């Protein structure tokens, strides 16, 4: 069964550094999403992406964050100048045109900022 | 404000007993409704969804959920719990628009005792 994959599974970085989290959505999906879950808190939406543009973004998704689809298979989340409070599990999701409301989630990348 | 409430943080159920996980939502219009499950180290897996029609929906792994518009609820049920059902369960709502955010509850952790 096709699945969303994410790399790395765990990333440790120092405060102020830039990180790039990578996702490979399901191959025929065209809607892409990033969510995050701070430990002990709810899963929060960051951004959605369609047709090479941001469709929707939350208040969390400020200038520190950016997304890109650098090629036909990858979808990335870049976090510039990381802060301690960016430590969280980051989930990528994707959905297809035929059923855009059903989002398929990846296993997540745990980001630890020290 | 749009929100999802899962009143039970942690529930313990005996194996073979029935289960009901509660979910209430606050949303401007009737949203799409979802239940996801997350096992340790895994991503979020969709259990079931409600878009329209029959208010009792069947999902994978023997789960079902009932949408009650008057109560703004979408409770998840299973008649007989198995030890492998131990996981975290998330209720989510989404707009009836492709590519938009899912709003999640804080989740309910299910433990299964033998």
Short mmCIF file of C-alpha atoms in Angstrom, two decimals:
data_model
loop_
_atom_site.label_atom_id
_atom_site.label_comp_id
_atom_site.label_asym_id
_atom_site.label_seq_id
_atom_site.Cartn_x
_atom_site.Cartn_y
_atom_site.Cartn_z
CA UNK A 1 0.00 0.00 0.00
CA UNK A 2 1.39 3.43 -0.90
CA UNK A 3 2.47 5.54 2.04
CA UNK A 4 3.90 8.91 2.88
CA UNK A 5 7.51 8.74 3.97
CA UNK A 6 9.51 11.28 5.95
CA UNK A 7 13.20 11.76 6.59
CA UNK A 8 14.93 11.92 8.94
CA UNK A 9 12.96 10.19 11.65
CA UNK A 10 14.78 12.24 14.28
CA UNK A 11 16.73 15.46 13.85
CA UNK A 12 18.71 17.19 16.55
CA UNK A 13 19.85 20.73 15.89
CA UNK A 14 21.24 23.65 17.80
CA UNK A 15 19.24 26.79 18.38
CA UNK A 16 19.68 29.24 15.54
CA UNK A 17 20.42 26.60 12.92
CA UNK A 18 18.36 25.90 9.84
CA UNK A 19 16.74 22.51 9.28
CA UNK A 20 15.03 20.95 6.32
CA UNK A 21 12.51 18.23 6.88
CA UNK A 22 11.77 16.02 3.92
CA UNK A 23 8.65 14.23 2.84
CA UNK A 24 7.78 12.01 -0.09
CA UNK A 25 4.01 12.12 -0.57
CA UNK A 26 2.04 9.35 -2.20
CA UNK A 27 2.84 9.48 -5.88
CA UNK A 28 -0.51 10.48 -7.38
CA UNK A 29 -1.37 12.95 -4.62
CA UNK A 30 -1.37 16.64 -5.39
CA UNK A 31 -2.31 18.24 -2.07
CA UNK A 32 0.43 18.39 0.55
CA UNK A 33 0.39 19.45 4.18
CA UNK A 34 2.60 19.97 7.17
CA UNK A 35 1.41 19.63 10.76
CA UNK A 36 3.29 19.65 14.02
CA UNK A 37 2.68 18.20 17.46
CA UNK A 38 4.50 19.65 20.41
CA UNK A 39 4.94 17.01 23.11
CA UNK A 40 1.74 16.65 25.10
CA UNK A 41 -0.22 18.99 22.87
CA UNK A 42 -2.58 18.59 19.96
CA UNK A 43 -1.63 18.17 16.34
CA UNK A 44 -1.58 21.63 14.74
CA UNK A 45 -1.86 22.57 11.10
CA UNK A 46 1.00 24.54 9.61
CA UNK A 47 0.48 24.79 5.87
CA UNK A 48 -1.12 23.23 2.81
CA UNK A 49 0.29 23.30 -0.69
CA UNK A 50 -1.25 22.71 -4.09
CA UNK A 51 -0.17 23.44 -7.63
CA UNK A 52 3.16 24.83 -6.42
CA UNK A 53 1.51 27.37 -4.18
CA UNK A 54 0.57 27.65 -0.55
CA UNK A 55 -3.18 27.08 -0.29
CA UNK A 56 -3.61 27.85 3.37
CA UNK A 57 -1.35 28.56 6.30
CA UNK A 58 -1.83 28.96 10.00
CA UNK A 59 -0.63 31.71 12.29
CA UNK A 60 2.22 29.43 13.30
CA UNK A 61 3.58 29.42 9.76
CA UNK A 62 5.42 32.72 9.84
CA UNK A 63 8.50 33.93 7.98
CA UNK A 64 10.62 31.41 9.84
CA UNK A 65 9.02 28.63 7.82
CA UNK A 66 8.95 27.86 4.13
CA UNK A 67 7.85 24.95 1.97
CA UNK A 68 9.03 23.75 -1.36
CA UNK A 69 8.45 21.01 -3.86
CA UNK A 70 11.94 20.86 -5.32
CA UNK A 71 11.18 18.02 -7.70
CA UNK A 72 8.36 15.69 -8.68
CA UNK A 73 8.51 13.60 -5.56
CA UNK A 74 9.76 15.57 -2.55
CA UNK A 75 8.02 18.12 -0.38
CA UNK A 76 10.13 19.96 2.15
CA UNK A 77 9.65 22.13 5.20
CA UNK A 78 12.47 24.53 6.01
CA UNK A 79 12.74 26.07 9.43
CA UNK A 80 15.19 28.94 9.67
CA UNK A 81 16.90 30.03 12.85
CA UNK A 82 15.37 27.32 14.99
CA UNK A 83 14.18 28.05 18.50
CA UNK A 84 13.74 25.77 21.47
CA UNK A 85 9.98 25.96 21.06
CA UNK A 86 10.25 24.50 17.55
CA UNK A 87 10.97 21.14 19.15
CA UNK A 88 8.07 18.95 18.07
CA UNK A 89 7.00 16.06 15.90
CA UNK A 90 6.42 17.28 12.36
CA UNK A 91 3.99 15.34 10.20
CA UNK A 92 3.67 15.51 6.46
CA UNK A 93 0.40 14.52 4.81
CA UNK A 94 -0.94 14.29 1.30
CA UNK A 95 -4.27 13.83 -0.41
CA UNK A 96 -5.39 13.12 -3.93
CA UNK A 97 -7.53 15.10 -6.33
CA UNK A 98 -10.29 12.50 -6.37
CA UNK A 99 -10.65 12.57 -2.59
CA UNK A 100 -8.88 15.69 -1.35
CA UNK A 101 -10.46 15.56 2.09
CA UNK A 102 -8.81 12.32 3.17
CA UNK A 103 -5.29 13.12 4.26
CA UNK A 104 -2.66 10.40 4.53
CA UNK A 105 -0.03 11.05 7.15
CA UNK A 106 3.61 10.10 7.31
CA UNK A 107 5.31 8.71 10.43
CA UNK A 108 6.69 12.10 11.41
CA UNK A 109 10.08 13.65 12.06
CA UNK A 110 10.94 14.38 15.65
CA UNK A 111 12.83 17.67 15.78
CA UNK A 112 14.81 18.43 18.90
CA UNK A 113 16.30 21.90 19.24
CA UNK A 114 18.98 22.21 21.89
CA UNK B 1 -13.71 29.60 17.18
CA UNK B 2 -13.28 26.22 15.57
CA UNK B 3 -12.25 23.52 18.02
CA UNK B 4 -12.39 19.84 18.81
CA UNK B 5 -12.74 18.55 22.35
CA UNK B 6 -11.86 15.08 23.46
CA UNK B 7 -12.80 15.11 27.14
CA UNK B 8 -11.02 11.91 28.09
CA UNK B 9 -7.24 12.11 28.17
CA UNK B 10 -6.72 8.47 29.09
CA UNK B 11 -9.07 5.51 29.13
CA UNK B 12 -8.38 1.96 30.25
CA UNK B 13 -10.63 -0.82 28.99
CA UNK B 14 -10.50 -4.54 29.61
CA UNK B 15 -9.85 -6.70 26.60
CA UNK B 16 -13.18 -7.80 25.14
CA UNK B 17 -15.08 -4.92 26.68
CA UNK B 18 -16.81 -2.25 24.66
CA UNK B 19 -15.29 1.15 24.02
CA UNK B 20 -16.61 4.62 23.42
CA UNK B 21 -14.34 7.62 22.88
CA UNK B 22 -15.98 10.99 22.96
CA UNK B 23 -15.52 13.86 20.56
CA UNK B 24 -17.31 17.19 20.45
CA UNK B 25 -16.65 19.94 17.97
CA UNK B 26 -17.34 23.59 17.50
CA UNK B 27 -17.49 24.68 13.88
CA UNK B 28 -19.22 27.32 11.82
CA UNK B 29 -20.86 24.86 9.46
CA UNK B 30 -21.18 21.11 9.32
CA UNK B 31 -17.63 19.94 8.84
CA UNK B 32 -16.15 16.75 7.59
CA UNK B 33 -15.33 14.53 10.57
CA UNK B 34 -12.51 12.06 11.05
CA UNK B 35 -11.02 9.68 13.56
CA UNK B 36 -7.32 8.88 13.35
CA UNK B 37 -5.27 6.41 15.38
CA UNK B 38 -1.58 6.70 16.20
CA UNK B 39 0.44 3.78 17.46
CA UNK B 40 3.83 4.50 19.06
CA UNK B 41 6.39 5.47 16.43
CA UNK B 42 3.78 5.47 13.70
CA UNK B 43 2.00 8.14 11.74
CA UNK B 44 -1.67 8.95 11.94
CA UNK B 45 -3.87 6.30 10.35
CA UNK B 46 -7.40 7.12 9.28
CA UNK B 47 -9.97 4.94 11.02
CA UNK B 48 -13.10 6.42 9.52
CA UNK B 49 -14.67 9.58 8.18
CA UNK B 50 -18.06 11.20 7.89
CA UNK B 51 -18.96 13.42 4.98
CA UNK B 52 -22.72 13.06 4.60
CA UNK B 53 -25.53 10.53 4.53
CA UNK B 54 -25.90 7.79 7.10
CA UNK B 55 -24.83 9.21 10.44
CA UNK B 56 -23.41 5.89 11.57
CA UNK B 57 -20.18 5.21 9.73
CA UNK B 58 -18.10 2.09 9.71
CA UNK B 59 -14.34 2.13 9.65
CA UNK B 60 -11.38 -0.17 9.71
CA UNK B 61 -10.49 -2.54 12.54
CA UNK B 62 -14.12 -2.90 13.62
CA UNK B 63 -14.59 0.73 14.65
CA UNK B 64 -17.69 2.80 14.05
CA UNK B 65 -18.70 6.36 14.83
CA UNK B 66 -21.97 8.19 15.04
CA UNK B 67 -22.46 11.78 13.99
CA UNK B 68 -25.02 13.63 16.08
CA UNK B 69 -25.58 17.09 14.70
CA UNK B 70 -27.76 18.22 17.62
CA UNK B 71 -24.98 17.40 20.06
CA UNK B 72 -22.07 18.40 17.79
CA UNK B 73 -20.58 15.02 18.57
CA UNK B 74 -18.82 12.28 16.69
CA UNK B 75 -18.12 9.50 19.18
CA UNK B 76 -16.05 6.49 18.28
CA UNK B 77 -17.15 3.01 19.35
CA UNK B 78 -15.98 -0.55 19.22
CA UNK B 79 -18.02 -3.45 20.62
CA UNK B 80 -15.07 -5.58 21.71
CA UNK B 81 -11.60 -4.17 22.25
CA UNK B 82 -8.45 -6.10 21.42
CA UNK B 83 -5.07 -5.58 23.06
CA UNK B 84 -3.74 -4.32 19.73
CA UNK B 85 -6.17 -1.38 19.90
CA UNK B 86 -4.02 0.27 22.55
CA UNK B 87 -2.96 3.54 20.94
CA UNK B 88 -3.75 7.24 20.84
CA UNK B 89 -6.95 8.28 19.10
CA UNK B 90 -7.55 11.66 17.56
CA UNK B 91 -10.80 13.21 16.42
CA UNK B 92 -10.48 15.84 13.69
CA UNK B 93 -12.69 18.14 11.68
CA UNK B 94 -12.14 19.77 8.34
CA UNK B 95 -13.87 22.23 6.09
CA UNK B 96 -15.78 21.08 3.06
CA UNK B 97 -13.06 22.47 0.86
CA UNK B 98 -10.14 20.67 -0.69
CA UNK B 99 -6.70 21.31 0.67
CA UNK B 100 -7.71 22.88 3.93
CA UNK B 101 -6.53 22.24 7.44
CA UNK B 102 -7.69 19.53 9.73
CA UNK B 103 -8.35 20.66 13.29
CA UNK B 104 -7.46 18.00 15.81
CA UNK B 105 -8.49 17.27 19.35
CA UNK B 106 -5.85 16.63 21.97
CA UNK B 107 -6.29 12.90 21.68
CA UNK B 108 -7.33 10.07 23.97
CA UNK B 109 -4.84 7.43 24.99
CA UNK B 110 -6.40 3.99 25.15
CA UNK B 111 -4.88 1.31 27.34
CA UNK B 112 -6.18 -2.24 27.20
CA UNK B 113 -5.93 -4.46 30.25
CA UNK B 114 -6.01 -8.23 30.17
#
